[in-house]
CSV table of C-alpha atoms in Angstrom, one decimal:
chain,number,residue,atom,x,y,z
A,1,MET,CA,-3.9,-4.3,22.8
A,2,ALA,CA,-3.5,-5.3,19.2
A,3,THR,CA,-5.9,-8.2,19.5
A,4,ASN,CA,-9.0,-6.1,19.1
A,5,ILE,CA,-8.1,-5.3,15.5
A,6,THR,CA,-9.4,-7.8,12.9
A,7,PHE,CA,-9.7,-7.4,9.2
A,8,HIS,CA,-9.9,-9.3,6.0
A,9,PRO,CA,-7.1,-9.2,3.4
A,10,GLY,CA,-7.4,-6.7,0.6
A,11,SER,CA,-9.4,-3.5,0.2
A,12,VAL,CA,-12.9,-2.5,1.2
A,13,ASN,CA,-15.3,-2.7,-1.7
A,14,ILE,CA,-17.8,0.0,-2.6
A,15,GLU,CA,-20.9,-1.7,-1.1
A,16,GLU,CA,-19.0,-2.4,2.2
A,17,ARG,CA,-18.0,1.2,2.4
A,18,VAL,CA,-21.5,2.4,1.7
A,19,ASP,CA,-22.8,0.1,4.4
A,20,LEU,CA,-20.2,1.2,7.0
A,21,LEU,CA,-20.6,4.9,6.3
A,22,GLN,CA,-24.3,4.8,5.7
A,23,GLN,CA,-23.8,7.0,2.6
A,24,ARG,CA,-23.4,6.4,-1.1
A,25,GLY,CA,-21.2,8.6,-3.2
A,26,ILE,CA,-22.4,10.7,-6.1
A,27,THR,CA,-20.9,13.4,-8.2
A,28,ILE,CA,-23.1,16.4,-8.9
A,29,TRP,CA,-21.6,18.2,-11.8
A,30,LEU,CA,-22.8,21.8,-12.1
A,31,THR,CA,-22.2,23.4,-15.5
A,32,GLY,CA,-23.1,26.9,-16.8
A,33,LEU,CA,-21.8,30.3,-17.8
A,34,SER,CA,-19.7,32.4,-15.5
A,35,ALA,CA,-22.0,34.1,-12.9
A,36,SER,CA,-24.8,31.7,-13.7
A,37,GLY,CA,-24.9,30.7,-10.0
A,38,LYS,CA,-22.9,27.4,-9.9
A,39,SER,CA,-20.7,28.3,-7.0
A,40,THR,CA,-23.4,30.0,-5.0
A,41,ILE,CA,-25.6,26.9,-5.4
A,42,ALA,CA,-22.8,24.5,-4.7
A,43,CYS,CA,-21.8,26.4,-1.5
A,44,ALA,CA,-25.4,26.4,-0.3
A,45,LEU,CA,-25.9,22.7,-1.2
A,46,GLU,CA,-22.7,21.7,0.5
A,47,GLN,CA,-23.7,23.6,3.7
A,48,HIS,CA,-27.2,22.1,3.7
A,49,LEU,CA,-25.8,18.5,3.3
A,50,LEU,CA,-23.1,19.0,5.9
A,51,HIS,CA,-25.7,20.2,8.3
A,52,GLN,CA,-27.4,16.8,7.8
A,53,HIS,CA,-24.0,15.3,8.7
A,54,ARG,CA,-23.5,13.9,5.2
A,55,PHE,CA,-19.9,13.8,4.0
A,56,THR,CA,-19.8,16.3,1.2
A,57,TYR,CA,-17.1,18.2,-0.6
A,58,ARG,CA,-17.1,20.9,-3.2
A,59,LEU,CA,-14.5,21.2,-5.9
A,60,ASP,CA,-14.2,24.6,-7.5
A,61,GLY,CA,-11.6,26.9,-9.1
A,62,ASP,CA,-10.3,28.0,-5.7
A,63,ASN,CA,-9.2,24.6,-4.4
A,64,VAL,CA,-8.3,23.0,-7.8
A,65,ARG,CA,-6.9,25.7,-10.1
A,66,PHE,CA,-4.4,27.0,-7.5
A,67,GLY,CA,-3.4,23.5,-6.4
A,68,LEU,CA,-3.5,20.4,-8.4
A,69,ASN,CA,-4.0,22.2,-11.7
A,70,LYS,CA,-1.7,25.2,-11.2
A,71,ASP,CA,0.5,23.8,-13.9
A,72,LEU,CA,-2.2,24.3,-16.5
A,73,GLY,CA,-2.9,27.4,-18.6
A,74,PHE,CA,-6.1,28.4,-20.3
A,75,ASP,CA,-5.5,27.2,-23.9
A,76,GLU,CA,-7.9,24.6,-25.2
A,77,LYS,CA,-5.7,21.6,-24.4
A,78,SER,CA,-5.1,22.8,-20.9
A,79,ARG,CA,-8.9,23.5,-20.4
A,80,ASN,CA,-9.6,19.9,-21.5
A,81,GLU,CA,-7.0,18.6,-19.1
A,82,ASN,CA,-8.4,20.7,-16.3
A,83,ILE,CA,-11.8,19.2,-16.7
A,84,ARG,CA,-10.4,15.7,-17.2
A,85,ARG,CA,-8.5,15.9,-13.9
A,86,ILE,CA,-11.6,17.3,-12.1
A,87,GLY,CA,-13.5,14.3,-13.5
A,88,GLU,CA,-10.8,12.0,-12.1
A,89,ILE,CA,-10.7,13.7,-8.6
A,90,SER,CA,-14.5,13.7,-8.3
A,91,ARG,CA,-14.4,10.0,-9.2
A,92,LEU,CA,-12.1,9.4,-6.3
A,93,PHE,CA,-14.3,11.4,-3.9
A,94,THR,CA,-17.4,9.6,-5.0
A,95,ASP,CA,-15.6,6.3,-4.7
A,96,ALA,CA,-14.9,7.3,-1.1
A,97,ALA,CA,-18.7,7.6,-0.7
A,98,CYS,CA,-18.6,11.4,-0.7
A,99,ILE,CA,-21.3,13.6,-2.1
A,100,THR,CA,-19.1,15.5,-4.5
A,101,LEU,CA,-20.1,18.8,-5.9
A,102,THR,CA,-18.2,20.3,-8.9
A,103,ALA,CA,-18.7,23.9,-9.9
A,104,PHE,CA,-16.9,24.7,-13.2
A,105,ILE,CA,-18.1,26.3,-16.4
A,106,SER,CA,-17.1,23.1,-18.2
A,107,PRO,CA,-18.4,24.5,-21.5
A,108,TYR,CA,-17.8,21.5,-23.8
A,109,ARG,CA,-20.1,18.6,-24.1
A,110,ALA,CA,-17.2,16.2,-24.9
A,111,ASP,CA,-15.4,17.1,-21.6
A,112,ARG,CA,-18.6,16.7,-19.5
A,113,ALA,CA,-19.2,13.4,-21.3
A,114,LEU,CA,-15.7,12.2,-20.4
A,115,ALA,CA,-16.3,13.1,-16.7
A,116,ARG,CA,-19.5,11.1,-16.8
A,117,LYS,CA,-17.8,8.2,-18.5
A,118,ILE,CA,-15.0,8.1,-15.9
A,119,HIS,CA,-17.7,7.6,-13.3
A,120,GLU,CA,-19.9,5.2,-15.1
A,121,GLU,CA,-17.0,3.0,-16.0
A,122,ALA,CA,-16.2,2.7,-12.4
A,123,GLY,CA,-19.8,2.0,-11.5
A,124,LEU,CA,-20.2,5.3,-9.7
A,125,ASN,CA,-23.1,7.8,-9.7
A,126,PHE,CA,-22.9,11.0,-11.7
A,127,ILE,CA,-25.5,13.6,-12.5
A,128,GLU,CA,-25.2,16.8,-14.5
A,129,VAL,CA,-27.0,19.9,-13.4
A,130,PHE,CA,-27.4,22.7,-16.0
A,131,VAL,CA,-27.2,26.0,-14.1
A,132,ASP,CA,-28.8,28.1,-16.7
A,133,ALA,CA,-29.1,31.9,-16.9
A,134,PRO,CA,-29.3,33.9,-20.2
A,135,LEU,CA,-26.2,35.7,-21.3
A,136,GLU,CA,-27.9,39.1,-20.8
A,137,VAL,CA,-28.6,38.2,-17.2
A,138,VAL,CA,-25.1,37.0,-16.3
A,139,GLU,CA,-23.6,40.1,-18.1
A,140,GLN,CA,-25.9,42.2,-15.9
A,141,ARG,CA,-24.7,40.4,-12.8
A,142,ASP,CA,-21.0,40.4,-13.8
A,143,PRO,CA,-19.8,40.3,-10.2
A,144,LYS,CA,-16.1,40.2,-11.1
A,145,GLY,CA,-16.3,42.5,-14.1
A,146,LEU,CA,-15.2,39.6,-16.4
A,147,TYR,CA,-17.9,40.1,-19.0
A,148,ARG,CA,-17.1,43.7,-19.3
A,149,LYS,CA,-13.4,42.9,-19.8
A,150,ALA,CA,-14.2,40.2,-22.3
A,151,ARG,CA,-16.4,42.6,-24.3
A,152,ALA,CA,-13.5,45.1,-24.2
A,153,GLY,CA,-11.2,42.4,-25.6
A,154,GLU,CA,-9.1,42.4,-22.4
A,155,ILE,CA,-9.9,38.7,-21.8
A,156,GLN,CA,-9.5,36.3,-24.8
A,157,GLU,CA,-11.7,33.2,-25.4
A,158,PHE,CA,-14.2,34.0,-22.7
A,159,THR,CA,-17.1,31.6,-22.6
A,160,GLY,CA,-20.3,33.0,-23.9
A,161,ILE,CA,-18.6,36.0,-25.5
A,162,SER,CA,-15.6,34.8,-27.5
A,163,ALA,CA,-15.7,31.1,-26.8
A,164,PRO,CA,-18.7,28.7,-27.1
A,165,TYR,CA,-20.8,27.3,-24.3
A,166,GLU,CA,-22.4,24.1,-25.3
A,167,PRO,CA,-25.6,23.6,-23.2
A,168,PRO,CA,-26.3,20.1,-21.9
A,169,LEU,CA,-28.6,18.0,-24.0
A,170,ASN,CA,-29.3,15.4,-21.3
A,171,ALA,CA,-28.7,17.0,-18.0
A,172,GLU,CA,-30.5,15.3,-15.1
A,173,LEU,CA,-31.5,18.7,-13.8
A,174,HIS,CA,-32.1,22.1,-15.4
A,175,ILE,CA,-32.1,25.1,-13.0
A,176,LYS,CA,-33.0,28.5,-14.4
A,177,THR,CA,-31.4,30.8,-11.9
A,178,ALA,CA,-33.0,34.0,-13.3
A,179,ASP,CA,-36.3,32.6,-12.0
A,180,CYS,CA,-35.5,31.0,-8.7
A,181,GLU,CA,-33.8,31.7,-5.4
A,182,VAL,CA,-30.7,29.8,-4.2
A,183,LYS,CA,-32.7,27.8,-1.6
A,184,GLU,CA,-35.1,26.7,-4.3
A,185,ALA,CA,-32.2,25.4,-6.4
A,186,VAL,CA,-30.9,23.5,-3.4
A,187,GLN,CA,-34.3,22.1,-2.8
A,188,MET,CA,-34.6,21.0,-6.4
A,189,ILE,CA,-31.3,19.1,-6.2
A,190,THR,CA,-32.0,17.5,-2.8
A,191,ASP,CA,-35.5,16.5,-3.9
A,192,TYR,CA,-34.0,14.9,-6.9
A,193,LEU,CA,-31.4,13.0,-4.9
A,194,LEU,CA,-34.0,11.7,-2.5
A,195,GLU,CA,-36.5,10.8,-5.2
A,196,LYS,CA,-33.9,8.8,-7.1
A,197,GLY,CA,-32.6,7.2,-3.9
A,198,TYR,CA,-29.1,8.7,-4.1
A,199,ILE,CA,-29.5,9.9,-0.6
A,200,THR,CA,-31.9,8.7,2.1
A,201,ALA,CA,-34.2,10.8,4.2
A,202,GLY,CA,-33.6,11.1,8.0
A,203,HIS,CA,-29.8,11.2,7.8
A,204,GLY,CA,-28.1,13.2,10.5
B,1,MET,CA,-41.0,23.1,1.1
B,2,ALA,CA,-38.0,25.3,0.4
B,3,THR,CA,-38.5,27.2,3.7
B,4,ASN,CA,-36.7,24.6,5.8
B,5,ILE,CA,-33.4,25.3,4.1
B,6,THR,CA,-31.3,28.0,5.6
B,7,PHE,CA,-27.7,28.8,5.1
B,8,HIS,CA,-25.1,31.6,5.4
B,9,PRO,CA,-23.4,33.0,2.3
B,10,GLY,CA,-20.0,31.6,1.3
B,11,SER,CA,-18.3,28.4,2.0
B,12,VAL,CA,-18.1,26.2,5.1
B,13,ASN,CA,-14.8,26.7,6.9
B,14,ILE,CA,-12.6,23.9,8.2
B,15,GLU,CA,-13.6,24.1,11.9
B,16,GLU,CA,-17.3,24.2,11.0
B,17,ARG,CA,-16.9,21.1,8.8
B,18,VAL,CA,-15.0,19.3,11.6
B,19,ASP,CA,-17.7,20.2,14.0
B,20,LEU,CA,-20.5,19.0,11.7
B,21,LEU,CA,-18.8,15.7,10.7
B,22,GLN,CA,-17.3,15.1,14.1
B,23,GLN,CA,-14.0,14.3,12.4
B,24,ARG,CA,-10.8,16.1,11.5
B,25,GLY,CA,-8.9,15.3,8.4
B,26,ILE,CA,-5.3,14.1,8.3
B,27,THR,CA,-3.1,12.8,5.6
B,28,ILE,CA,-1.1,9.7,6.7
B,29,TRP,CA,1.7,9.4,4.1
B,30,LEU,CA,3.2,5.9,4.0
B,31,THR,CA,6.6,5.7,2.3
B,32,GLY,CA,8.9,2.8,1.8
B,33,LEU,CA,10.4,0.3,-0.7
B,34,SER,CA,8.2,-1.8,-3.0
B,35,ALA,CA,6.9,-4.8,-1.0
B,36,SER,CA,7.8,-3.1,2.3
B,37,GLY,CA,4.1,-3.4,3.4
B,38,LYS,CA,2.7,0.1,2.6
B,39,SER,CA,-0.4,-1.1,0.8
B,40,THR,CA,-1.1,-4.0,3.2
B,41,ILE,CA,-0.9,-1.6,6.2
B,42,ALA,CA,-3.0,1.0,4.4
B,43,CYS,CA,-5.7,-1.5,3.4
B,44,ALA,CA,-5.9,-2.8,7.0
B,45,LEU,CA,-5.9,0.6,8.5
B,46,GLU,CA,-8.6,1.8,6.1
B,47,GLN,CA,-10.7,-1.1,7.0
B,48,HIS,CA,-10.2,-0.6,10.7
B,49,LEU,CA,-11.1,3.1,10.6
B,50,LEU,CA,-14.1,2.5,8.3
B,51,HIS,CA,-15.4,-0.1,10.8
B,52,GLN,CA,-15.3,2.7,13.4
B,53,HIS,CA,-17.5,4.7,10.9
B,54,ARG,CA,-14.8,7.2,10.2
B,55,PHE,CA,-14.6,8.7,6.8
B,56,THR,CA,-11.4,7.3,5.4
B,57,TYR,CA,-9.9,6.9,1.9
B,58,ARG,CA,-6.8,5.3,0.6
B,59,LEU,CA,-4.9,6.6,-2.4
B,60,ASP,CA,-2.6,4.1,-4.1
B,61,GLY,CA,-1.3,3.2,-7.5
B,62,ASP,CA,-4.4,1.4,-8.5
B,63,ASN,CA,-6.8,4.3,-8.2
B,64,VAL,CA,-4.4,7.1,-9.1
B,65,ARG,CA,-1.9,5.9,-11.7
B,66,PHE,CA,-4.6,4.5,-13.9
B,67,GLY,CA,-6.9,7.5,-13.6
B,68,LEU,CA,-5.7,11.0,-12.8
B,69,ASN,CA,-2.1,10.3,-13.5
B,70,LYS,CA,-2.4,8.0,-16.5
B,71,ASP,CA,-0.8,10.8,-18.6
B,72,LEU,CA,2.4,10.4,-16.7
B,73,GLY,CA,5.4,8.2,-17.5
B,74,PHE,CA,8.1,7.0,-15.1
B,75,ASP,CA,10.9,9.4,-15.9
B,76,GLU,CA,12.1,11.5,-13.0
B,77,LYS,CA,10.0,14.6,-14.0
B,78,SER,CA,6.9,12.4,-14.3
B,79,ARG,CA,7.6,10.7,-10.9
B,80,ASN,CA,7.9,14.1,-9.2
B,81,GLU,CA,4.7,15.3,-10.9
B,82,ASN,CA,3.0,12.0,-9.8
B,83,ILE,CA,3.9,12.7,-6.1
B,84,ARG,CA,3.0,16.4,-6.4
B,85,ARG,CA,-0.5,15.5,-7.7
B,86,ILE,CA,-1.0,12.9,-5.0
B,87,GLY,CA,0.0,15.6,-2.4
B,88,GLU,CA,-2.6,17.9,-3.9
B,89,ILE,CA,-5.3,15.3,-3.9
B,90,SER,CA,-4.6,14.2,-0.4
B,91,ARG,CA,-4.8,17.9,0.6
B,92,LEU,CA,-8.3,18.0,-0.9
B,93,PHE,CA,-9.4,14.9,0.9
B,94,THR,CA,-8.0,16.1,4.2
B,95,ASP,CA,-9.6,19.5,3.7
B,96,ALA,CA,-12.8,17.5,3.4
B,97,ALA,CA,-12.2,16.1,6.9
B,98,CYS,CA,-11.2,12.7,5.6
B,99,ILE,CA,-8.6,10.4,7.1
B,100,THR,CA,-6.5,10.1,4.0
B,101,LEU,CA,-4.0,7.3,3.5
B,102,THR,CA,-1.4,7.4,0.8
B,103,ALA,CA,0.6,4.3,-0.1
B,104,PHE,CA,3.4,5.2,-2.6
B,105,ILE,CA,7.1,4.4,-2.6
B,106,SER,CA,7.7,8.2,-2.8
B,107,PRO,CA,11.5,7.7,-2.6
B,108,TYR,CA,12.6,11.3,-2.6
B,109,ARG,CA,12.8,13.5,0.5
B,110,ALA,CA,12.1,16.6,-1.6
B,111,ASP,CA,8.8,15.2,-3.0
B,112,ARG,CA,7.6,14.1,0.5
B,113,ALA,CA,8.6,17.5,1.9
B,114,LEU,CA,6.5,19.2,-0.9
B,115,ALA,CA,3.5,17.0,0.0
B,116,ARG,CA,3.9,18.0,3.7
B,117,LYS,CA,4.3,21.7,2.7
B,118,ILE,CA,1.1,21.6,0.6
B,119,HIS,CA,-0.8,20.5,3.7
B,120,GLU,CA,0.9,22.7,6.2
B,121,GLU,CA,0.4,25.8,4.2
B,122,ALA,CA,-3.3,25.0,4.1
B,123,GLY,CA,-3.3,24.5,7.9
B,124,LEU,CA,-4.0,20.8,7.4
B,125,ASN,CA,-2.5,17.8,9.3
B,126,PHE,CA,0.1,15.6,7.7
B,127,ILE,CA,2.2,12.8,9.2
B,128,GLU,CA,4.8,10.6,7.5
B,129,VAL,CA,5.1,6.9,8.3
B,130,PHE,CA,8.3,5.2,7.3
B,131,VAL,CA,7.3,1.6,6.3
B,132,ASP,CA,10.7,0.1,6.7
B,133,ALA,CA,12.0,-3.3,5.7
B,134,PRO,CA,15.6,-4.1,4.7
B,135,LEU,CA,16.3,-4.6,1.0
B,136,GLU,CA,17.1,-8.3,1.6
B,137,VAL,CA,13.7,-8.8,3.1
B,138,VAL,CA,11.7,-7.1,0.4
B,139,GLU,CA,13.8,-8.9,-2.3
B,140,GLN,CA,12.9,-12.1,-0.5
B,141,ARG,CA,9.2,-11.2,-0.5
B,142,ASP,CA,9.1,-9.9,-4.1
B,143,PRO,CA,5.4,-10.7,-4.5
B,144,LYS,CA,5.3,-9.4,-8.1
B,145,GLY,CA,8.7,-10.5,-9.2
B,146,LEU,CA,9.8,-6.9,-9.7
B,147,TYR,CA,13.1,-7.1,-7.8
B,148,ARG,CA,14.1,-10.2,-9.8
B,149,LYS,CA,13.3,-8.3,-13.0
B,150,ALA,CA,15.2,-5.2,-11.8
B,151,ARG,CA,18.2,-7.3,-10.9
B,152,ALA,CA,18.1,-8.8,-14.4
B,153,GLY,CA,18.0,-5.3,-15.9
B,154,GLU,CA,14.5,-5.8,-17.3
B,155,ILE,CA,13.2,-2.9,-15.3
B,156,GLN,CA,15.2,0.4,-15.3
B,157,GLU,CA,15.5,2.8,-12.4
B,158,PHE,CA,13.9,0.5,-9.8
B,159,THR,CA,13.9,2.0,-6.3
B,160,GLY,CA,16.4,0.2,-4.1
B,161,ILE,CA,18.2,-1.5,-6.9
B,162,SER,CA,19.0,1.0,-9.6
B,163,ALA,CA,17.4,4.1,-8.2
B,164,PRO,CA,17.8,5.6,-4.7
B,165,TYR,CA,15.4,5.4,-1.8
B,166,GLU,CA,16.0,8.3,0.6
B,167,PRO,CA,14.8,7.2,4.1
B,168,PRO,CA,12.8,9.8,6.0
B,169,LEU,CA,14.8,11.8,8.5
B,170,ASN,CA,11.9,13.0,10.5
B,171,ALA,CA,9.0,10.6,10.0
B,172,GLU,CA,6.4,10.8,12.8
B,173,LEU,CA,6.3,7.0,12.8
B,174,HIS,CA,8.8,4.3,11.9
B,175,ILE,CA,7.4,0.8,11.4
B,176,LYS,CA,9.8,-2.1,10.9
B,177,THR,CA,7.7,-4.6,9.1
B,178,ALA,CA,10.2,-7.4,9.3
B,179,ASP,CA,9.6,-7.4,13.0
B,180,CYS,CA,5.8,-6.8,13.4
B,181,GLU,CA,2.5,-8.1,12.1
B,182,VAL,CA,0.1,-6.0,10.1
B,183,LYS,CA,-2.3,-5.6,13.0
B,184,GLU,CA,0.5,-4.3,15.2
B,185,ALA,CA,1.4,-1.7,12.5
B,186,VAL,CA,-2.3,-0.6,12.5
B,187,GLN,CA,-2.3,-0.4,16.2
B,188,MET,CA,0.9,1.7,16.2
B,189,ILE,CA,-0.7,4.2,13.8
B,190,THR,CA,-4.1,4.4,15.6
B,191,ASP,CA,-2.4,4.7,19.0
B,192,TYR,CA,-0.4,7.6,17.6
B,193,LEU,CA,-3.5,9.3,16.1
B,194,LEU,CA,-5.3,9.0,19.4
B,195,GLU,CA,-2.4,10.1,21.5
B,196,LYS,CA,-1.8,13.2,19.4
B,197,GLY,CA,-5.6,14.0,19.3
B,198,TYR,CA,-5.9,13.6,15.6
B,199,ILE,CA,-8.8,11.2,16.2
B,200,THR,CA,-10.9,10.8,19.2
B,201,ALA,CA,-11.8,7.6,21.0
B,202,GLY,CA,-15.3,6.2,21.0
B,203,HIS,CA,-16.1,7.2,17.5
B,204,GLY,CA,-18.6,4.9,15.7
């Protein structure tokens, strides 16, 4: 029965993969303060795209920090390496034609620029989404009590309190979560993807 | 237009994802000597599965060593870390419902056992495929002249010459590439996947 298998030598290139899977990869990099809404938006967006039968995956602290990056601490060098690796993994997923969502604070412009560069050098799509909520709002939300602990000095180098957050200067999308619902944020992102041709309507 | 988006709180679980994408993830871990045929088989298998419109991705030296793992050298500790990270990345791809192919020498049983454990602890499928060719055959092939250099002492710790290769004791599949064509190897693997229910017929 082996005769029904035919193939050409070498690997499948990006365009061939896109054509076969009817989907192009893109990394959607969410950045923002803790409790700004990154994970909530990423979860909802992932669900929405999966229900359209689009191959989608979300990278976040739960599946990366406790796996691939469990050897890393929280000092500055480790935090940079954490983001570099996430940039590299998201490149692989996007190369695989996946819609790849990353939800990490990623407070430094240089780290996010590196993640973008890793994609662009490989000819892959990357957009940055600034999930923006004022510090007073996220401190009010504080679902895990982290801001309270940071204010009390129980957590060191906490982004927004005792470590800087560098807001994006050129994010493709800017979502102010104090002023919109999750479903509106999801709609903003999917509208953008459709408008720019990163995804096509009528999938699924 | 936001009203047509609905979702439940939290993340999509594995069964929901499998149902939505009509595909279950599995890591197919190819192990064997340099020039045994791992990459050739992985490339052909990837192509075959993609032509059935299955979401498939191949991890190999080209896309991992020069990206995620470019900080690693070739000493024993780095080689272990290289395989650990590949195990973690393949876990993420398989969690995403991807058919994930890895093509690395991965000479040590302990490293391969760790890769398997990383999957099994997450409730994810993993099979090991021993891509087996005798040393005299791969030395004869020697497409990159690596065995010649290793014999001449120009490469240190080269698997099979100056470093051990520990053959799998419990690989799910054992392919003797000196005795079969690439398409037969691909057929063996796809037959196995179908027989065990890892993939379903009639996809694509």
